[in-house]
PDB file of C-alpha atoms in Angstrom:
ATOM      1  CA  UNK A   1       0.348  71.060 -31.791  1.00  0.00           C
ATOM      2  CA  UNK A   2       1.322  68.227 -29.827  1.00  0.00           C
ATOM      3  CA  UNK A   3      -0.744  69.498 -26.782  1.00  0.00           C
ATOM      4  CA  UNK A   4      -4.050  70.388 -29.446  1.00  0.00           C
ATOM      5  CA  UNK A   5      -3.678  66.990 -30.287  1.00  0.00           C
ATOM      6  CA  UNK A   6      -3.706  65.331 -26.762  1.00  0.00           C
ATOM      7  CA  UNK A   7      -6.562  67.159 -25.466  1.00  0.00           C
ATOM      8  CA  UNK A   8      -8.535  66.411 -28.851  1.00  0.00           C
ATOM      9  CA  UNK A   9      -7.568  62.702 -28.997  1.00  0.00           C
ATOM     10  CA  UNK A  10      -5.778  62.533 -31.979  1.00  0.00           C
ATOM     11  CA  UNK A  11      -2.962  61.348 -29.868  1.00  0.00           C
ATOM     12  CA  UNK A  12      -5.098  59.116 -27.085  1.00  0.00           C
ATOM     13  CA  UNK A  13      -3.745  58.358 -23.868  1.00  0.00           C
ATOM     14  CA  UNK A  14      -0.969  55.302 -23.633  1.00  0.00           C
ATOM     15  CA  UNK A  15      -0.200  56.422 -27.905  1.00  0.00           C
ATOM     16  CA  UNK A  16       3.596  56.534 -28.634  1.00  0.00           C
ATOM     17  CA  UNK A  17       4.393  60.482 -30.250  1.00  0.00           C
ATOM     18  CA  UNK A  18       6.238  59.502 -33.352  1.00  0.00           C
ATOM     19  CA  UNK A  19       9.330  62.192 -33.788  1.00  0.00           C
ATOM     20  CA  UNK A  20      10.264  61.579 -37.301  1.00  0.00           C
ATOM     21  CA  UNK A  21       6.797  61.906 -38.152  1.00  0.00           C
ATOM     22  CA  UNK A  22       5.611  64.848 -36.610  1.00  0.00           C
ATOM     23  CA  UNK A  23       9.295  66.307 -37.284  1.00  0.00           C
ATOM     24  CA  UNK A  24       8.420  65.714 -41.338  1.00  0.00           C
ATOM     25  CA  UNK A  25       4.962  66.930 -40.943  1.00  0.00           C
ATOM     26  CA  UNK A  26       6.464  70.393 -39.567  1.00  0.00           C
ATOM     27  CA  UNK A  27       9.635  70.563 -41.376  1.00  0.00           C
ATOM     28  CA  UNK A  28      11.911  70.532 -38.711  1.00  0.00           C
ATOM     29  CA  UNK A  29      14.436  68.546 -37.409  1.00  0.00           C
ATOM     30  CA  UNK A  30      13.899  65.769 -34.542  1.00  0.00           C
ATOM     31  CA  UNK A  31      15.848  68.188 -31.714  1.00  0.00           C
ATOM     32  CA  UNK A  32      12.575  70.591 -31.502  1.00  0.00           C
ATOM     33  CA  UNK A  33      10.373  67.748 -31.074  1.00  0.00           C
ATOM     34  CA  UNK A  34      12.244  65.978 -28.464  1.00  0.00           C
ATOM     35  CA  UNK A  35      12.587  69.043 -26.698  1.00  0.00           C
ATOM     36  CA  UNK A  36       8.657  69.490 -27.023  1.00  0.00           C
ATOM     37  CA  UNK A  37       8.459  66.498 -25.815  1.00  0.00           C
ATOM     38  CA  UNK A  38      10.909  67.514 -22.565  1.00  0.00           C
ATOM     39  CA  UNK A  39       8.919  70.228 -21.815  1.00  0.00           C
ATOM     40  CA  UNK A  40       5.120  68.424 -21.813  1.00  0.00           C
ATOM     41  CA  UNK A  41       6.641  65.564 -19.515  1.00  0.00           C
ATOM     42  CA  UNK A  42       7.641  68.212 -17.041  1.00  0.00           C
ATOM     43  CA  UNK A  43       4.167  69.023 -17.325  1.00  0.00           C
ATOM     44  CA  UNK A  44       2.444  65.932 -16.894  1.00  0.00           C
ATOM     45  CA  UNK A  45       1.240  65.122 -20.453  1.00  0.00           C
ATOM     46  CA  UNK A  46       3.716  62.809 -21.465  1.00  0.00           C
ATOM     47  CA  UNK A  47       5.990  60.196 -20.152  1.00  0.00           C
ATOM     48  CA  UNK A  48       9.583  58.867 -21.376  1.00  0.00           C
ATOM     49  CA  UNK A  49      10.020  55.557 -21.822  1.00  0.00           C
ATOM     50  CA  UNK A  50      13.904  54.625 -21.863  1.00  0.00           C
ATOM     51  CA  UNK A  51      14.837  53.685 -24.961  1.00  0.00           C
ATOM     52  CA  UNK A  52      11.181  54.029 -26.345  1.00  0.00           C
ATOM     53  CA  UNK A  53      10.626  57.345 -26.809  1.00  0.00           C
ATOM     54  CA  UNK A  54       7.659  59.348 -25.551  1.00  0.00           C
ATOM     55  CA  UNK A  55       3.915  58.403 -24.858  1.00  0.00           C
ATOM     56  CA  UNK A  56       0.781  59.823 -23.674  1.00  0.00           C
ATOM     57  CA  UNK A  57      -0.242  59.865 -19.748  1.00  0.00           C
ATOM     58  CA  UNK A  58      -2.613  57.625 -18.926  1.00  0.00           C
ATOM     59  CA  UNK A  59      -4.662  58.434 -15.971  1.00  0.00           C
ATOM     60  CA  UNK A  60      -6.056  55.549 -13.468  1.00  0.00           C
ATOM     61  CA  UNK A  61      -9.586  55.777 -12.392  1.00  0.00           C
ATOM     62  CA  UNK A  62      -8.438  56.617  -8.596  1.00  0.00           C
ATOM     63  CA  UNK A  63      -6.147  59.809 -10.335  1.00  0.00           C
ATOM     64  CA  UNK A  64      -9.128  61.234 -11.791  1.00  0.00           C
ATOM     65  CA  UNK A  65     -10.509  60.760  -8.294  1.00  0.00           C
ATOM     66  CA  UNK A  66      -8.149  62.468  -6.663  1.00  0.00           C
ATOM     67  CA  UNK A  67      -7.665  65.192  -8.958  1.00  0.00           C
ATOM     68  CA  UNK A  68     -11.679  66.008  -9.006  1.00  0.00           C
ATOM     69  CA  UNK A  69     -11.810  65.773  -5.340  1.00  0.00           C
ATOM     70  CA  UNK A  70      -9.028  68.271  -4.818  1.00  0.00           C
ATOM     71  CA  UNK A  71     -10.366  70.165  -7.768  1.00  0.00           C
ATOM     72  CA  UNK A  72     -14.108  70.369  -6.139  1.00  0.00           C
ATOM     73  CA  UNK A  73     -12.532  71.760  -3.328  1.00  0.00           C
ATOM     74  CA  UNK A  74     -10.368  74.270  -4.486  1.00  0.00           C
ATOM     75  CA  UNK A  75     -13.432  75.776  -6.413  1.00  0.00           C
ATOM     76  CA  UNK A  76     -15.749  75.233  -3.772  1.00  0.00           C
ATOM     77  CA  UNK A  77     -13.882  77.951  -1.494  1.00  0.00           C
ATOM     78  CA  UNK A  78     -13.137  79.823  -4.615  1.00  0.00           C
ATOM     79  CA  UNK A  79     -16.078  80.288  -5.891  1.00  0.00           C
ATOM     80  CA  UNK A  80     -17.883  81.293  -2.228  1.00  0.00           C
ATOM     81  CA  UNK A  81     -14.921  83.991  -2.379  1.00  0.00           C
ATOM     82  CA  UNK A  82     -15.438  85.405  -5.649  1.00  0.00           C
ATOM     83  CA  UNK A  83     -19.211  85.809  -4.849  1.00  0.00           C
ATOM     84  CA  UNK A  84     -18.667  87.444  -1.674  1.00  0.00           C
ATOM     85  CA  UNK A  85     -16.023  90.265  -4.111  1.00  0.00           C
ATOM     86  CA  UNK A  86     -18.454  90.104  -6.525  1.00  0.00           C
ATOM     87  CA  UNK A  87     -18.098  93.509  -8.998  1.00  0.00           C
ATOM     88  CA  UNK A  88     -20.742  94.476 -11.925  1.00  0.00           C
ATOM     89  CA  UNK A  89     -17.071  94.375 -13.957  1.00  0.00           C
ATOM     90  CA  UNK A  90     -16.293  90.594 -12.349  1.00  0.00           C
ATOM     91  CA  UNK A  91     -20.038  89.767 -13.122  1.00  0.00           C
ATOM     92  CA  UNK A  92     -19.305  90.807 -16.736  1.00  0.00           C
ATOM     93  CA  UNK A  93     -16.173  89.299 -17.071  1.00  0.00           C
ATOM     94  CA  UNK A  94     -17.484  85.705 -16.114  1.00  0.00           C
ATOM     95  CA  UNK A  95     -20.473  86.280 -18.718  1.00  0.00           C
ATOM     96  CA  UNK A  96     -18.191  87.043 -21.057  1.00  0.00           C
ATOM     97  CA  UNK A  97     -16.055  84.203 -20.751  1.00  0.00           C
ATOM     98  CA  UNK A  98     -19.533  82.093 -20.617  1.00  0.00           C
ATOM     99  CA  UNK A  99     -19.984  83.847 -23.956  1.00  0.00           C
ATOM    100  CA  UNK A 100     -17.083  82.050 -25.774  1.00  0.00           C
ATOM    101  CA  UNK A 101     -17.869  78.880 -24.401  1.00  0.00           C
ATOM    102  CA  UNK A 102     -20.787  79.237 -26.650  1.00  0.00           C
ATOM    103  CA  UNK A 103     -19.276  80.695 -29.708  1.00  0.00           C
ATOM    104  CA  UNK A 104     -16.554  78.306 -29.747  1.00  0.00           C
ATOM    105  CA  UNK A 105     -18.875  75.469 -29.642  1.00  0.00           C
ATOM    106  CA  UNK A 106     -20.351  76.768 -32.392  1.00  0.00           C
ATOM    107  CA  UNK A 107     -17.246  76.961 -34.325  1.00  0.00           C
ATOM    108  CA  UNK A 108     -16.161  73.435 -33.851  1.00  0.00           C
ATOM    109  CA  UNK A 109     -12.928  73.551 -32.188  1.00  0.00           C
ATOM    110  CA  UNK A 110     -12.644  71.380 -29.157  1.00  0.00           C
ATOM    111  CA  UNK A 111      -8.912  72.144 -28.665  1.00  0.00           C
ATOM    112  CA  UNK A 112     -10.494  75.907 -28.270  1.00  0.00           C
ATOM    113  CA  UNK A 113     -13.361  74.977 -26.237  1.00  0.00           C
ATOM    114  CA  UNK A 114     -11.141  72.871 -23.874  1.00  0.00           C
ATOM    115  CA  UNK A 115      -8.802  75.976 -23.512  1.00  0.00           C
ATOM    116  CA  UNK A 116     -11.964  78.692 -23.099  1.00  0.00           C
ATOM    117  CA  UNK A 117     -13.589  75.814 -20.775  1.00  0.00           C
ATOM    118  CA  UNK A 118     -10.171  75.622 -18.398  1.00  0.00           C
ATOM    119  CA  UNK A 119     -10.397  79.854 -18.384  1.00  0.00           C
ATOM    120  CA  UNK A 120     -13.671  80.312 -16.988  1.00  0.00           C
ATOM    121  CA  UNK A 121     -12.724  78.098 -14.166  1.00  0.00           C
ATOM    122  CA  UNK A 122      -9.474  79.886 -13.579  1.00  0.00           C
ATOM    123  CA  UNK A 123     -11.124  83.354 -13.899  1.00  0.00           C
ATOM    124  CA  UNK A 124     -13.308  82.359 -10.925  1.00  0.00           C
ATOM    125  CA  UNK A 125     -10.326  81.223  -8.506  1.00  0.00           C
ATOM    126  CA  UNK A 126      -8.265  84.280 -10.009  1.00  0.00           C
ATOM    127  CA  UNK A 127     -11.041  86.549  -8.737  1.00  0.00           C
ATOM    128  CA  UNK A 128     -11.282  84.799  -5.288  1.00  0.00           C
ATOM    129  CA  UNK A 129      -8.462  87.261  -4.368  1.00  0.00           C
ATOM    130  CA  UNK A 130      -6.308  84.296  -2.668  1.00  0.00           C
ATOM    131  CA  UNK A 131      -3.126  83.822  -4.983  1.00  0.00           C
ATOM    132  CA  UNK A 132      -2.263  80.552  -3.549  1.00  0.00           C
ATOM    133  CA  UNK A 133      -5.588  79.033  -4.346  1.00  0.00           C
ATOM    134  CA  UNK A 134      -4.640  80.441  -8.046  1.00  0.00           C
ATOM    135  CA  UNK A 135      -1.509  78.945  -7.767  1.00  0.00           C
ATOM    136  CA  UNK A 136      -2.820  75.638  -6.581  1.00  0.00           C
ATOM    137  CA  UNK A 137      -5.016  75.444  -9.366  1.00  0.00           C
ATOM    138  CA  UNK A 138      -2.662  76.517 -12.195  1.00  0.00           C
ATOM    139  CA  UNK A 139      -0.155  73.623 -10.551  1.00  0.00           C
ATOM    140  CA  UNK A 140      -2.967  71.310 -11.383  1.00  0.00           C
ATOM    141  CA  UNK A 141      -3.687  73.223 -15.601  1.00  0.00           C
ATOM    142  CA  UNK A 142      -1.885  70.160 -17.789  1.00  0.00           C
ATOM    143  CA  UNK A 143      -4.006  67.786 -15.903  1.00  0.00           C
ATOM    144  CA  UNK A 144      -7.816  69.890 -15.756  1.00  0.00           C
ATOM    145  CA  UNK A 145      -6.942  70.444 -19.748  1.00  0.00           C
ATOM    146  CA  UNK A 146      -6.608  66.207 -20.453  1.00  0.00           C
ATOM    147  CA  UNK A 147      -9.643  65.816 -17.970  1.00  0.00           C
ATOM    148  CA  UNK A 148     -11.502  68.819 -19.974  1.00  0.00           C
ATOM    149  CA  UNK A 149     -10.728  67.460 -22.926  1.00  0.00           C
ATOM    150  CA  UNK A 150     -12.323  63.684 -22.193  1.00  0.00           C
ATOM    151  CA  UNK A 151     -15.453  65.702 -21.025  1.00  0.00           C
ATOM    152  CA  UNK A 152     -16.174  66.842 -24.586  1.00  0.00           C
ATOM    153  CA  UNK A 153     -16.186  63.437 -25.926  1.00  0.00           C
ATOM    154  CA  UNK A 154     -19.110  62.799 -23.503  1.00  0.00           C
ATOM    155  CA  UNK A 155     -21.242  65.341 -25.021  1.00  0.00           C
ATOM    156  CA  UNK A 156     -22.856  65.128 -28.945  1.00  0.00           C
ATOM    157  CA  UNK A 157     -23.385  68.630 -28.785  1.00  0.00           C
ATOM    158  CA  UNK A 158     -20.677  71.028 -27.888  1.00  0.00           C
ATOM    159  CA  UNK A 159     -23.068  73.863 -26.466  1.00  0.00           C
ATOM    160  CA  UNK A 160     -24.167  71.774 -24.021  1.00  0.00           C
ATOM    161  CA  UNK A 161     -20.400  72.045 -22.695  1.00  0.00           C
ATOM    162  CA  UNK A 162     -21.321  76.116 -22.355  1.00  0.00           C
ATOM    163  CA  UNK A 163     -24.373  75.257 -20.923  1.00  0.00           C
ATOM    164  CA  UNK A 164     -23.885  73.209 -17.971  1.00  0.00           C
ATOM    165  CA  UNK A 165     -21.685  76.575 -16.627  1.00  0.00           C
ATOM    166  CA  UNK A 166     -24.963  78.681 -16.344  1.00  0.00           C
ATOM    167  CA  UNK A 167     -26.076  77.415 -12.972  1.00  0.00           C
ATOM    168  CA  UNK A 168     -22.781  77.814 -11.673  1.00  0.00           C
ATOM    169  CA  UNK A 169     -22.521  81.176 -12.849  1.00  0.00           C
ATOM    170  CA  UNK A 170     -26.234  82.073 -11.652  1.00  0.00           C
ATOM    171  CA  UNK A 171     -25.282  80.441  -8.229  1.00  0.00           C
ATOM    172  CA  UNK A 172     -22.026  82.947  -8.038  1.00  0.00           C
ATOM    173  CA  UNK A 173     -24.165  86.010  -9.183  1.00  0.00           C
ATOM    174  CA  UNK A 174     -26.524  84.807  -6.272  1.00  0.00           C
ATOM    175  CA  UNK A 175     -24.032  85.344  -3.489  1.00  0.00           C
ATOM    176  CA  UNK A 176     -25.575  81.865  -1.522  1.00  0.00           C
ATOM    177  CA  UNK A 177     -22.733  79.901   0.065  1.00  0.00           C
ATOM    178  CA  UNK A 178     -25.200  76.666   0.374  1.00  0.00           C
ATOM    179  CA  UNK A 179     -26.008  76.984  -2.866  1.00  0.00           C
ATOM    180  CA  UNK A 180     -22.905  78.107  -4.512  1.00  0.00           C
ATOM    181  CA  UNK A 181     -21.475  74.738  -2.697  1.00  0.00           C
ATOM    182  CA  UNK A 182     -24.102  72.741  -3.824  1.00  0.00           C
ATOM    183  CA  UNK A 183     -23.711  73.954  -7.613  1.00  0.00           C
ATOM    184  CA  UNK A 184     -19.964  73.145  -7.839  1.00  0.00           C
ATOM    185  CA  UNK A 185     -20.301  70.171  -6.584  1.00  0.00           C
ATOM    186  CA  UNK A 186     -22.985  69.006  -9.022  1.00  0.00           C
ATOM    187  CA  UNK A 187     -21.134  70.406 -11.675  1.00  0.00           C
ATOM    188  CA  UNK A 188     -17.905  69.160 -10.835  1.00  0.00           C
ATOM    189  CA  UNK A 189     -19.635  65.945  -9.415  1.00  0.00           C
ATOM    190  CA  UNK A 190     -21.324  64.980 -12.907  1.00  0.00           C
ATOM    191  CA  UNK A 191     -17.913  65.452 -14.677  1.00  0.00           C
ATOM    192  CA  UNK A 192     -16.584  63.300 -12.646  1.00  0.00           C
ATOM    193  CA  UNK A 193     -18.757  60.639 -12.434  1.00  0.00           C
ATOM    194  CA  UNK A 194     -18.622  60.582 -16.759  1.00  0.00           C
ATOM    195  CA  UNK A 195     -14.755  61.027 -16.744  1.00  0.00           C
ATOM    196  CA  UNK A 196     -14.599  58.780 -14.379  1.00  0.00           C
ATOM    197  CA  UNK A 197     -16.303  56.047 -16.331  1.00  0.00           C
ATOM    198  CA  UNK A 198     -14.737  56.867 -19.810  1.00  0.00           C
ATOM    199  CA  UNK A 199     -11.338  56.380 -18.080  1.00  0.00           C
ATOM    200  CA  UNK A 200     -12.446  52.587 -17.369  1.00  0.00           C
ATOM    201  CA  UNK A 201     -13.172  52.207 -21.045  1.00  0.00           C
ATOM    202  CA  UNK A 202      -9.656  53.541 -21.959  1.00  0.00           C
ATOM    203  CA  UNK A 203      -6.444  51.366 -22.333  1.00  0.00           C
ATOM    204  CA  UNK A 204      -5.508  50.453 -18.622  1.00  0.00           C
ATOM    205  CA  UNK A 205      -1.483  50.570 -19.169  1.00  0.00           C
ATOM    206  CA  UNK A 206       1.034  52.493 -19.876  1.00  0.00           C
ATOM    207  CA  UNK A 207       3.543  51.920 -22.348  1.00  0.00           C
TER     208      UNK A 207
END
């Protein structure tokens, strides 16, 4: 709940998670929440405050750098690998997991569409073959899901989330390095150029 509700918004980055509250809300006592709590700020959604409690990562404009140029090259080499092992059960696979992009937009969920969103990028460096490019990327999965989730408030409608994947997924089925390159790079580029700029609109501090 408390990660649905970070990726969403509800809770926006720099926003103090109130334990009593959320502890009423689910009729439990504070100990599960705090230890929620524990286990997101191992994972980089949440930092403790001594004495304050727990609040929301904020991310500086030159951390979403970072993470989108690491991230553009990871998928860069992962996606030229995963063309050149390309199978008409891999090809499916990756159409499929297009396909709920679109049918989650169209059910309104962003938590869902975040999650389905994150997939289809780790089913292409999963099928690069190379498990320590997999492993580099899942290292980096509480991070892509906040920066996944501020992408969807930059669109009105959710199925163009869905459709910005179809070049890249044309460009894989293609089996052109140059052009595989170029496609990840434009659509990694563009999210990172709107991220980027919806970051400097955000509250600059943390807690």
């Amino acid at each position: 709940m408390l990660t649905d509700a970070i990726i969403v918004g509800r809770l926006p980055p720099g926003a103090k998670v109130a334990e009593a509250a959320i502890a009423r809300e689910l009729g439990v006592s504070r100990a599960p929440v705090r230890e929620a709590g524990r286990l997101l700020e191992s994972q980089g959604l949440l930092v403790a405050i001594p004495s304050r409690g727990f609040f929301v990562r904020t991310h500086a404009p030159e951390e979403i750098d970072d993470l989108y140029d690491l991230r553009i090259c990871i998928e860069k080499h992962a996606a030229a690998l995963t063309a050149q092992r390309l199978t008409p059960e891999g090809r499916a696979a990756l159409r499929r997991q297009l396909d709920v992009l679109y049918e989650t937009a169209a059910i309104n969920d962003p938590a869902r569409q975040v999650e389905e969103d994150y997939r289809f990028h780790r089913l292409i460096c999963e099928m690069s073959g190379n498990r320590r490019l997999l492993k580099l990327f899942d290292d980096l999965a509480s991070e892509l899901r906040i920066v996944i989730g501020l992408i969807g408030r930059l669109y009105d409608d959710p199925h163009r989330i869905a459709e910005t994947h179809e070049p890249l997924l044309a460009a894989i089925e293609s089996g052109d390095i140059a052009r595989i390159h170029g496609s990840v790079e434009y659509h990694l580029g563009d999210a990172w150029r709107g991220v980027s700029n919806l970051v400097r609109t955000l509250p600059p501090k943390q807690p």
